Tab-separated table of C-alpha atoms and ligand atoms in Angstrom:
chain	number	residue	atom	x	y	z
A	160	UNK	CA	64.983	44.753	49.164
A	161	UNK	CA	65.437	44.663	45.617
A	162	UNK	CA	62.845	46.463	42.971
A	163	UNK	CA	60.605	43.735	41.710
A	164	UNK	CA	59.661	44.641	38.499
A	165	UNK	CA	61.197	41.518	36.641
A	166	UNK	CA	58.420	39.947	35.171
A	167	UNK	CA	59.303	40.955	31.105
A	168	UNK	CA	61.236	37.594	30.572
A	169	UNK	CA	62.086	38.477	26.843
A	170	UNK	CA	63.350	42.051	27.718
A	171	UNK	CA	65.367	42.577	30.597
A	172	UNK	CA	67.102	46.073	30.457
A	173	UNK	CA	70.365	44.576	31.929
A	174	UNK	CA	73.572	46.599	32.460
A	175	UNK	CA	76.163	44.959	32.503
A	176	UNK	CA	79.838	45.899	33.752
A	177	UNK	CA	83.602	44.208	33.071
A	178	UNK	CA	86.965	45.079	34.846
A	179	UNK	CA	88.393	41.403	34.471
A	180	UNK	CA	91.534	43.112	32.379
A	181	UNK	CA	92.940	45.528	30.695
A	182	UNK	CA	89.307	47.000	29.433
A	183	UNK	CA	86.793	48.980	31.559
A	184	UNK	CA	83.508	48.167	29.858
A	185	UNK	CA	80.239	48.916	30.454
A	186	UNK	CA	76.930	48.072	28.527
A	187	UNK	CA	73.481	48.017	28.574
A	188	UNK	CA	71.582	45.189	26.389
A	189	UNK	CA	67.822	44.106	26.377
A	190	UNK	CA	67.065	40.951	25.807
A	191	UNK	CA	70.114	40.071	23.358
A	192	UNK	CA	69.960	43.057	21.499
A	193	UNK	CA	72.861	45.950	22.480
A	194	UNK	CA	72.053	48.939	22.999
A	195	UNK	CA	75.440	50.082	24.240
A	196	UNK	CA	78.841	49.005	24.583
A	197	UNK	CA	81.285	50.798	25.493
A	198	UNK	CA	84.792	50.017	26.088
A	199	UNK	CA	87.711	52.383	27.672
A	200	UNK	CA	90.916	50.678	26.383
A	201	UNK	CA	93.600	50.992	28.857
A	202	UNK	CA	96.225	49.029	26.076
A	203	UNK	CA	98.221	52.524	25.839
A	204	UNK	CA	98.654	52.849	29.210
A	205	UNK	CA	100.312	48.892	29.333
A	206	UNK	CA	101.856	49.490	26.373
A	207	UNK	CA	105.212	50.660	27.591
A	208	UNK	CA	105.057	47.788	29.754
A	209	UNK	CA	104.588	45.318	27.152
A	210	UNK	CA	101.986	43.376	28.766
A	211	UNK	CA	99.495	44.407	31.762
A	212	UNK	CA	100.687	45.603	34.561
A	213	UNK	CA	97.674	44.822	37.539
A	214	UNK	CA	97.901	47.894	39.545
A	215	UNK	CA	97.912	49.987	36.787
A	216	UNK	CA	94.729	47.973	35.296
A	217	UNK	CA	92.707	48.577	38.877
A	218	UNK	CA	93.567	52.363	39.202
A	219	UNK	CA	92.333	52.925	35.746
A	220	UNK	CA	89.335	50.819	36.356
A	221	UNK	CA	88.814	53.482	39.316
A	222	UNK	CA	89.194	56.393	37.462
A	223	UNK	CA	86.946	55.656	34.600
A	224	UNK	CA	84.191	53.012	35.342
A	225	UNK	CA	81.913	56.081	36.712
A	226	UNK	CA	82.375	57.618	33.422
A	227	UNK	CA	81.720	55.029	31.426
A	228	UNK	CA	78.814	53.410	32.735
A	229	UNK	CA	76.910	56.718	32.864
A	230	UNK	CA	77.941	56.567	28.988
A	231	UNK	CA	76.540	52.755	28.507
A	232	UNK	CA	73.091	53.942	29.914
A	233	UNK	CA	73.020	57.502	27.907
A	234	UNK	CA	74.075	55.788	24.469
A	235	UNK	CA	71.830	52.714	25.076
A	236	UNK	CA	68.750	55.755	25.580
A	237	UNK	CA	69.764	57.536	22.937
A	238	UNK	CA	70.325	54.198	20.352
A	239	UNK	CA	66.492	53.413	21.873
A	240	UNK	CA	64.918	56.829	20.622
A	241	UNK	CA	66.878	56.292	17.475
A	242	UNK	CA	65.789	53.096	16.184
A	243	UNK	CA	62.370	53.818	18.192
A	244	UNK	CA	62.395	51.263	20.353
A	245	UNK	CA	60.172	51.184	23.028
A	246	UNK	CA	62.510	51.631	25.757
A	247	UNK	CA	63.736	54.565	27.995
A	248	UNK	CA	66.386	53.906	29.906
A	249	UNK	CA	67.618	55.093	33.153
A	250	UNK	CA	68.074	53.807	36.748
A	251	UNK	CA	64.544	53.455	36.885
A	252	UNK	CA	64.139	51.175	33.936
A	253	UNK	CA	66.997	49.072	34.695
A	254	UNK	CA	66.063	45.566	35.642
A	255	UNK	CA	69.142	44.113	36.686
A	256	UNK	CA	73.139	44.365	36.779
A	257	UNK	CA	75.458	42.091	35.366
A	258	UNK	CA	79.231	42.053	36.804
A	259	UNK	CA	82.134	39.988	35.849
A	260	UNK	CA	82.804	37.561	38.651
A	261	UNK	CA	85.978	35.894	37.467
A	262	UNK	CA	88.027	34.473	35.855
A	263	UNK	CA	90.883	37.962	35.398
A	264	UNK	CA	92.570	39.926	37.909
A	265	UNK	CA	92.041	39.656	41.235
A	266	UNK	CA	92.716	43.346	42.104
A	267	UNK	CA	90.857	44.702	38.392
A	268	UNK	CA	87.678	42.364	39.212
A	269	UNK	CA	87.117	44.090	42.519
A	270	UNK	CA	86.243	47.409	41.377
A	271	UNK	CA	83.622	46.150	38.773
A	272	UNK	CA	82.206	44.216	41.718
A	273	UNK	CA	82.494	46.868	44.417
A	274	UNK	CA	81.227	49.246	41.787
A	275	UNK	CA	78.385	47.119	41.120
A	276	UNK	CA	77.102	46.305	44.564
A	277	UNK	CA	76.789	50.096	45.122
A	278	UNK	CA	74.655	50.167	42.359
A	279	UNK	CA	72.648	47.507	42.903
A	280	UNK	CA	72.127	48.819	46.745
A	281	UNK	CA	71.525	52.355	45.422
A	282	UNK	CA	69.080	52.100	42.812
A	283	UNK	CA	67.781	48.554	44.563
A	284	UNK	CA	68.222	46.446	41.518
A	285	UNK	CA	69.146	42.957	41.741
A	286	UNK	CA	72.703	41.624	41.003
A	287	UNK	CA	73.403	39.035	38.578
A	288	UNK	CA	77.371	37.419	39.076
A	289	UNK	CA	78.636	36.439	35.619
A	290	UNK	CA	81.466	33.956	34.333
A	291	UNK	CA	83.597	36.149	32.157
A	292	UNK	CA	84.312	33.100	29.438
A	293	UNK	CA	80.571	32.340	29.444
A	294	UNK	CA	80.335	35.871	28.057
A	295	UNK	CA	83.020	34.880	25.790
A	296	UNK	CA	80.867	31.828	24.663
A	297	UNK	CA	77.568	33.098	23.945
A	298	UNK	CA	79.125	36.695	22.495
A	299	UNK	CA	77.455	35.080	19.090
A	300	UNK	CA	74.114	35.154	20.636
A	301	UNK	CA	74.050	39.005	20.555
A	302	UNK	CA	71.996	40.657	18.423
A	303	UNK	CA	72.078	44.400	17.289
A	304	UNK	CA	69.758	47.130	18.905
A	305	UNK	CA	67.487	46.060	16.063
A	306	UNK	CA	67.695	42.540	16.517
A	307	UNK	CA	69.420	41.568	13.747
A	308	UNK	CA	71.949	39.144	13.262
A	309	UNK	CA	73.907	39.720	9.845
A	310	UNK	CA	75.590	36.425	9.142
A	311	UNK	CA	72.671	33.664	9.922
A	312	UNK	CA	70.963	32.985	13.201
A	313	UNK	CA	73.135	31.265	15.907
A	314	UNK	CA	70.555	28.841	17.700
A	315	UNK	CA	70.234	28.835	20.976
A	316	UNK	CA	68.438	25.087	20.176
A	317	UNK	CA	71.128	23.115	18.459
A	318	UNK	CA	72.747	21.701	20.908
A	319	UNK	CA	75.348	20.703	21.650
A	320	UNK	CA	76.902	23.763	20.456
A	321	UNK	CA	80.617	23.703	20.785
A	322	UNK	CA	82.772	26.347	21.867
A	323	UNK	CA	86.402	27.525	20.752
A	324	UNK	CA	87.786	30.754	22.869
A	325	UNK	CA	91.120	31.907	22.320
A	326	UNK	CA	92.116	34.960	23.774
A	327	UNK	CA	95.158	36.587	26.306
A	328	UNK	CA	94.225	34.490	28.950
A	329	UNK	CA	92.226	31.303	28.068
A	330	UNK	CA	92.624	28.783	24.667
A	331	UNK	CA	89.371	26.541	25.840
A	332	UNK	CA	86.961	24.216	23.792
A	333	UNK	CA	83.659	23.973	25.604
A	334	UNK	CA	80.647	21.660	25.127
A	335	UNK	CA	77.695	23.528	25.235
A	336	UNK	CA	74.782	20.819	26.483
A	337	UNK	CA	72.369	23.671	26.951
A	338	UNK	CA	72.577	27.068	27.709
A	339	UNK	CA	74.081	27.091	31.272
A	340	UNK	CA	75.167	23.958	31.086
A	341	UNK	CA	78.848	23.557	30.197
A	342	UNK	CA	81.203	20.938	29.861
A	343	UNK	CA	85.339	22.506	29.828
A	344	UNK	CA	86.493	19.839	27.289
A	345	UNK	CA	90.315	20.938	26.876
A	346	UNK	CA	92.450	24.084	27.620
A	347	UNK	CA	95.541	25.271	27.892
A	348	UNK	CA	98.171	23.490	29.818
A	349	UNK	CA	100.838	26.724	30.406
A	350	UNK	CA	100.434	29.797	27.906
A	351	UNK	CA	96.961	31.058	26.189
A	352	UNK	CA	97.083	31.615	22.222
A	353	UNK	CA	97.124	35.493	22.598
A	354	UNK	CA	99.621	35.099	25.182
A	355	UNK	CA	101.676	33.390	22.419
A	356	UNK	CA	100.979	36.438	19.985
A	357	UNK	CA	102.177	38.897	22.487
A	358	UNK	CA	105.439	37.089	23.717
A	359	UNK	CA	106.381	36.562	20.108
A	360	UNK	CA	106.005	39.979	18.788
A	361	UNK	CA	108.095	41.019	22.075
A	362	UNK	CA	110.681	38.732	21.006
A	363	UNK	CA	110.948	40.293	17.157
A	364	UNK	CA	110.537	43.787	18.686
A	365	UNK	CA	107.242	44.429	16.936
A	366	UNK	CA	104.789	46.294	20.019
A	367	UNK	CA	101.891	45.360	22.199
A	368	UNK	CA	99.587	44.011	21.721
A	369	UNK	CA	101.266	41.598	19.497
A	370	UNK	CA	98.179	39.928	17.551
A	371	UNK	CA	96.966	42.255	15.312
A	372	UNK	CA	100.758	43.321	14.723
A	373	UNK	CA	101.611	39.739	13.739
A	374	UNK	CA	98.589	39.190	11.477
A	375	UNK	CA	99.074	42.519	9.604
A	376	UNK	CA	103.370	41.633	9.164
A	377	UNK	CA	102.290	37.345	8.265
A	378	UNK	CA	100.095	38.494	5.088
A	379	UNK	CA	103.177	39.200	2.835
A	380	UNK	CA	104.829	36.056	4.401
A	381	UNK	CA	105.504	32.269	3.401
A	382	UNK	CA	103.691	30.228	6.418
A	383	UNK	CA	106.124	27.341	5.385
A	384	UNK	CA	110.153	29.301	5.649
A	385	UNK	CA	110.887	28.592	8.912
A	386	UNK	CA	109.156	24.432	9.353
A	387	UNK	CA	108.295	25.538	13.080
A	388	UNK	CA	106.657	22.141	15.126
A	389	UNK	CA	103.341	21.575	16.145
A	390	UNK	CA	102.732	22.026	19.218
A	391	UNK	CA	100.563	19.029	21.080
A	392	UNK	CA	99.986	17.508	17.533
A	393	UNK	CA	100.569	13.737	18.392
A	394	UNK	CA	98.582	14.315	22.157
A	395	UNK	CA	95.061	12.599	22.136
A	396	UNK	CA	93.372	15.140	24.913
A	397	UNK	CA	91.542	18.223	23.757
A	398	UNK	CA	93.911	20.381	25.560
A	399	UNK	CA	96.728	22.909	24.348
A	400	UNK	CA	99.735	23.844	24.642
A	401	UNK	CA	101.631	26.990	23.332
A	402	UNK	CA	105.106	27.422	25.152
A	403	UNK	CA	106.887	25.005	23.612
A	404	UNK	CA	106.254	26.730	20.387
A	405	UNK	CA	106.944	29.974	21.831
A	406	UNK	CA	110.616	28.570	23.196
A	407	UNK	CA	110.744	27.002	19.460
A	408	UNK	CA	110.935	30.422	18.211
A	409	UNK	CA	113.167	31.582	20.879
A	410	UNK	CA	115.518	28.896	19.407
A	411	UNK	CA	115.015	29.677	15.869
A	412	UNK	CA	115.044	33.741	16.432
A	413	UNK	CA	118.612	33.580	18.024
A	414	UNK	CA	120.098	31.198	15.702
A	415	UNK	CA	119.798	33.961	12.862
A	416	UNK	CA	122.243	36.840	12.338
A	417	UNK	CA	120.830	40.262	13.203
A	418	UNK	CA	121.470	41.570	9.449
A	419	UNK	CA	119.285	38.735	7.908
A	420	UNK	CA	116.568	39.879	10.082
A	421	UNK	CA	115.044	41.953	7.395
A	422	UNK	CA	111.124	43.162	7.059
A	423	UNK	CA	110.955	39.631	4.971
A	424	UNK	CA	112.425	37.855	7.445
A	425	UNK	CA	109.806	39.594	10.038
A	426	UNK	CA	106.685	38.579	7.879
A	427	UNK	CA	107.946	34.871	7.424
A	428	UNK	CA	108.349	34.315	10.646
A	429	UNK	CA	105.262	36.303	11.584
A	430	UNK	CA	103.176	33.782	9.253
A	431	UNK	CA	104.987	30.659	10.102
A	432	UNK	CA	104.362	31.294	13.668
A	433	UNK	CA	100.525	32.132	12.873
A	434	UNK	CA	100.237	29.147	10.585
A	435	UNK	CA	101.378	27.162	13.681
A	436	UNK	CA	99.552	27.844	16.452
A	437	UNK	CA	96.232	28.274	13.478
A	438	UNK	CA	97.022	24.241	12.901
A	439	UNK	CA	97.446	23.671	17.050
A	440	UNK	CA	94.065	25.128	17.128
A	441	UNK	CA	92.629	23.096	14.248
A	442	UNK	CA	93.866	19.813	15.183
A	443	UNK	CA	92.390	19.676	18.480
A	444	UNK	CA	89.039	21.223	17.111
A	445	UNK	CA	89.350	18.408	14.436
A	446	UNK	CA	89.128	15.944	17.116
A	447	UNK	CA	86.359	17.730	19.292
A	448	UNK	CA	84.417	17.772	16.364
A	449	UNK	CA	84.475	13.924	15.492
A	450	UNK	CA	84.369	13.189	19.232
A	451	UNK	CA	81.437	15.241	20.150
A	452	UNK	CA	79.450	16.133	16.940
A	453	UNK	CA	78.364	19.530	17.414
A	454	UNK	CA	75.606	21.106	15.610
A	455	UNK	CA	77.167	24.423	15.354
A	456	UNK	CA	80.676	26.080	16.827
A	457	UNK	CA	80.811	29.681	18.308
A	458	UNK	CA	83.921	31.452	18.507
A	459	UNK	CA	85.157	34.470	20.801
A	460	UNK	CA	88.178	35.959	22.454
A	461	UNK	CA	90.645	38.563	21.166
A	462	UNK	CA	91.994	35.497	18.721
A	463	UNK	CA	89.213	35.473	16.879
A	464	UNK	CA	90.280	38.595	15.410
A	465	UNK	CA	92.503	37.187	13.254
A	466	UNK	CA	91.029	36.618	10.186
A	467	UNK	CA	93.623	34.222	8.822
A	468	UNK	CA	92.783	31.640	11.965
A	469	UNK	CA	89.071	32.153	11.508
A	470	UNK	CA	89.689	31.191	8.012
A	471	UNK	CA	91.146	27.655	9.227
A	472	UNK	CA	88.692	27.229	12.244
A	473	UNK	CA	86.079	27.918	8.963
A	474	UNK	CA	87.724	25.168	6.725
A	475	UNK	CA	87.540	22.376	9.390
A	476	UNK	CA	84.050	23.454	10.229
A	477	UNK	CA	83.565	23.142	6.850
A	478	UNK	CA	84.297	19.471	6.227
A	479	UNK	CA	82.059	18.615	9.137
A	480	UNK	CA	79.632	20.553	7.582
A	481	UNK	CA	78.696	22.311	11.090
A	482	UNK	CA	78.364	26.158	10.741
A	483	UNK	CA	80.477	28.970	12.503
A	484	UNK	CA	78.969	31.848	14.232
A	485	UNK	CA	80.932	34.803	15.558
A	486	UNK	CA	79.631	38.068	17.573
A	487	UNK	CA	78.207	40.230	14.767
A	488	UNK	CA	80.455	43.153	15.665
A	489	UNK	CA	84.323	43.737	16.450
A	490	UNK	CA	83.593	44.953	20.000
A	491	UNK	CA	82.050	41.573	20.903
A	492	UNK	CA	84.641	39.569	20.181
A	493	UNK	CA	87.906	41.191	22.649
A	494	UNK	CA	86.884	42.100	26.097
A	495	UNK	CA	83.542	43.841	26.451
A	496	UNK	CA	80.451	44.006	28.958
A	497	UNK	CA	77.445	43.292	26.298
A	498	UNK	CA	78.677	39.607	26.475
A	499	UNK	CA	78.135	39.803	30.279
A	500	UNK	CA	74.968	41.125	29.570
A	501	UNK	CA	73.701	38.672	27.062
A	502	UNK	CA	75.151	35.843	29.808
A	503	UNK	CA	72.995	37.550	32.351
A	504	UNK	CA	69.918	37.755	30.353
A	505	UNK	CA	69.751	34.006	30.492
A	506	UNK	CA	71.145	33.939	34.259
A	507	UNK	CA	67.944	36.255	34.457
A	508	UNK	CA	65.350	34.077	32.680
A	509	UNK	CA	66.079	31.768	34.900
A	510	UNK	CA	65.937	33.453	37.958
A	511	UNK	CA	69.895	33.525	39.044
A	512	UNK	CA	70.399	36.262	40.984
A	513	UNK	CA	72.743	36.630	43.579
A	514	UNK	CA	70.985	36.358	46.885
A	515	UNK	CA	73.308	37.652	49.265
A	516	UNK	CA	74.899	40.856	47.821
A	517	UNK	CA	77.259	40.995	50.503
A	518	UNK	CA	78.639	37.696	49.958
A	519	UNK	CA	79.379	38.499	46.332
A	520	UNK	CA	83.429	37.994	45.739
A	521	UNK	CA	85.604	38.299	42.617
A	522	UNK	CA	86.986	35.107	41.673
A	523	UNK	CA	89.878	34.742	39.483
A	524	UNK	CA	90.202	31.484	38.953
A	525	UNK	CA	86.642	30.705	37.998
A	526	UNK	CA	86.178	27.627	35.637
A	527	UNK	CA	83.833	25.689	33.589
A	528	UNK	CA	83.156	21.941	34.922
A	529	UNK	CA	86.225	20.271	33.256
A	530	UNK	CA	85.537	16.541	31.766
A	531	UNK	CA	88.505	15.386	30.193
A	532	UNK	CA	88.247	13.002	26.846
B	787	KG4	O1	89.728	38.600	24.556
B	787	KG4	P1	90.800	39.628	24.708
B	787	KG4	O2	90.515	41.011	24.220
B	787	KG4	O3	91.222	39.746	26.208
B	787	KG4	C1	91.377	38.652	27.052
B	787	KG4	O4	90.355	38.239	27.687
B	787	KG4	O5	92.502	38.140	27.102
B	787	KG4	O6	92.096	39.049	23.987
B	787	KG4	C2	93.297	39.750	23.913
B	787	KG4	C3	94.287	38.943	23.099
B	787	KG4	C4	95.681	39.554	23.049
B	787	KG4	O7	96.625	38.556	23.384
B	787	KG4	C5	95.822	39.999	21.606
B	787	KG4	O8	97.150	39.943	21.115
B	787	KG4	C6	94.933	38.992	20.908
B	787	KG4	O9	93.831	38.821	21.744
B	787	KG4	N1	94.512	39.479	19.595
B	787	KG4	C7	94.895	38.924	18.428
B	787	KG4	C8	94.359	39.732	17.399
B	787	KG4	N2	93.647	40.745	17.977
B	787	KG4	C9	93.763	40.572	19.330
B	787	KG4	N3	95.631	37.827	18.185
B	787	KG4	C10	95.858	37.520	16.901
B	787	KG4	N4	95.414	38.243	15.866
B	787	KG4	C11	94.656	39.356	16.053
B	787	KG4	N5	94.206	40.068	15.024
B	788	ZN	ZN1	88.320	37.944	27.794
């Protein structure tokens, strides 16, 4: 029988776990402020690789995720003294845990999950199953351990809110009726917008994880040299589509000498292909925006990163007049596990808990309700 000491609704000590990926993250939030989020980065250890290898993502998962949830709870107690909050916390405070259901991989999920059962069975605190994109969507919500939100106040009132996420594994615009209630308006049709990044810095021999090493090599480029198409321009769904622009380059890239492939060469292409997929991106949020009319757009996934596509997303948004709200910190926006716990603090408030612990299961392939246009 789980402890029932739930009856805070504004301040749930939550901590929360993710092992969808490449990332072993743990976290401990309250409410939707952070107290702690930390985030073991397995990227050298795929590196040589050049993408993730699964079985190397779950043994690392198993070695660490001890580690570094002991560290969520000790930096989220000492963050509390420090900013004298009026929390302790420890097993015995914690309210709830938050794991990362789905969507990732299959074999990486299962050791958050079995990880957090044993928890939850231990220390008899109840579980809370969360959506790994819905983390993704409401990563603006999150507030610092103070409570304070930097760049305006995302509301969690204006609906509908829409949502853009672009990150390895997901390019998905999502209407946001109310909080946990979501509408999956387009996606991806083959390859996710990260995905893109990372296959075509492989291809120009530039390292993993290609999106930051694009963005960096496309700000002393021209976006226009190379006249690479638009992928899904002319297609009236909300959905995407990035592999034809990825074979596009393919095409391009071996159709040029070796010798003219000179640093120029590398930062043209690198902001041609940015300026591409950026306009993919825009187009279709273009559309979602006169379709649906959204009071305000939050953004998250790795993509998001990139300042030059946050700078288009921002320009459309702009036009419509609707405001953009991204997580208030870097570590919000890639994979983490505060964004599972500011998921589960609404999960909590209204009483979603999972009821058989047992029956919990990972599921990779878990979705939003998809309504197309
Ligand atoms: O959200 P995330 O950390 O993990 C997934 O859930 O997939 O996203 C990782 C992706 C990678 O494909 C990486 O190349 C991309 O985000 N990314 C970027 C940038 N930083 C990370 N893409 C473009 N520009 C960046 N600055
Ligand atoms: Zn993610």
């Amino acid at each position: 029988m789980a402890r029932q000491n739930i009856n805070h609704r504004g301040s749930y000590k939550i901590l929360s776990i993710d092992t969808s990926c490449d990332e072993t993250a743990a976290a401990v939030t309250v409410g939707r402020r952070v107290l702690s989020n930390i985030i073991w980065s397995q990227v050298d250890v795929h590196r040589p690789w050049g993408g993730v290898v699964p079985d190397l993502a779950r043994k690392e998962h198993q070695k660490h995720l001890g580690e570094v949830i002991q560290l969520a709870l000790a930096r989220a107690n000492a963050n509390s003294k420090r900013f004298r909050l009026p929390w302790r916390i420890n097993w015995k405070t914690i309210d709830a845990i938050a794991v990362t259901q789905g969507p990732g991989l299959a074999i990486a999920l299962e050791v958050g999950i079995k990880k957090a059962k044993e928890l939850a069975k231990k220390h008899r605190i109840p579980l809370i199953a969360v959506n790994h994109m819905e983390g993704h969507l409401l990563s603006p919500l999150a507030q610092n351990a103070k409570a304070h939100v930097p760049k305006g106040e995302p509301s969690i009132k204006k609906m509908p809110t829409l949502g853009l996420l672009i990150s390895g594994g997901h390019t998905q615009l999502v209407l946001v009726k109310k909080i946990g209630d979501y509408q999956l308006l387009g996606e991806t049709l083959d390859d996710a917008a990260g995905e893109a990044f990372d296959k075509v810095a492989k291809m120009l021999d530039l390292g993993y994880p290609g999106g930051p090493i694009i963005e960096e090599l496309a700000r002393q480029g021209n976006p226009r040299h190379f006249q690479l198409p638009v992928p899904m321009a002319r297609d009236s769904s909300l959905n995407f589509s990035f592999s034809g622009l990825k074979t596009a380059c393919l095409y391009k890239l071996r159709a040029i000498p070796k010798k003219e492939k000179d640093r120029q060469f590398l930062a043209d292409f690198a902001a041609d292909f940015q300026a591409t997929l950026a306009k993919a991106i825009t187009i279709k949020l273009k559309r979602a925006l006169e379709t649906y009319r959204p009071k305000q757009i939050f953004l998250g996934g790795g993509v998001i990163n990139n300042l030059y596509v946050r700078q288009q997303i921002r320009l459309v948004a702009k036009k419509y007049q609707v405001p953009v709200f991204v997580p208030f910190s870097r570590r919000l926006i890639g994979d983490n596990a505060a964004m599972i716990g500011i998921a589960a603090f609404f999960k909590a408030q209204k009483g979603e808990f999972v009821k058989n612990i047992n029956l919990l299961d990972r599921q990779p392939n878990l979705n939003f309700p998809f309504k197309p246009l």
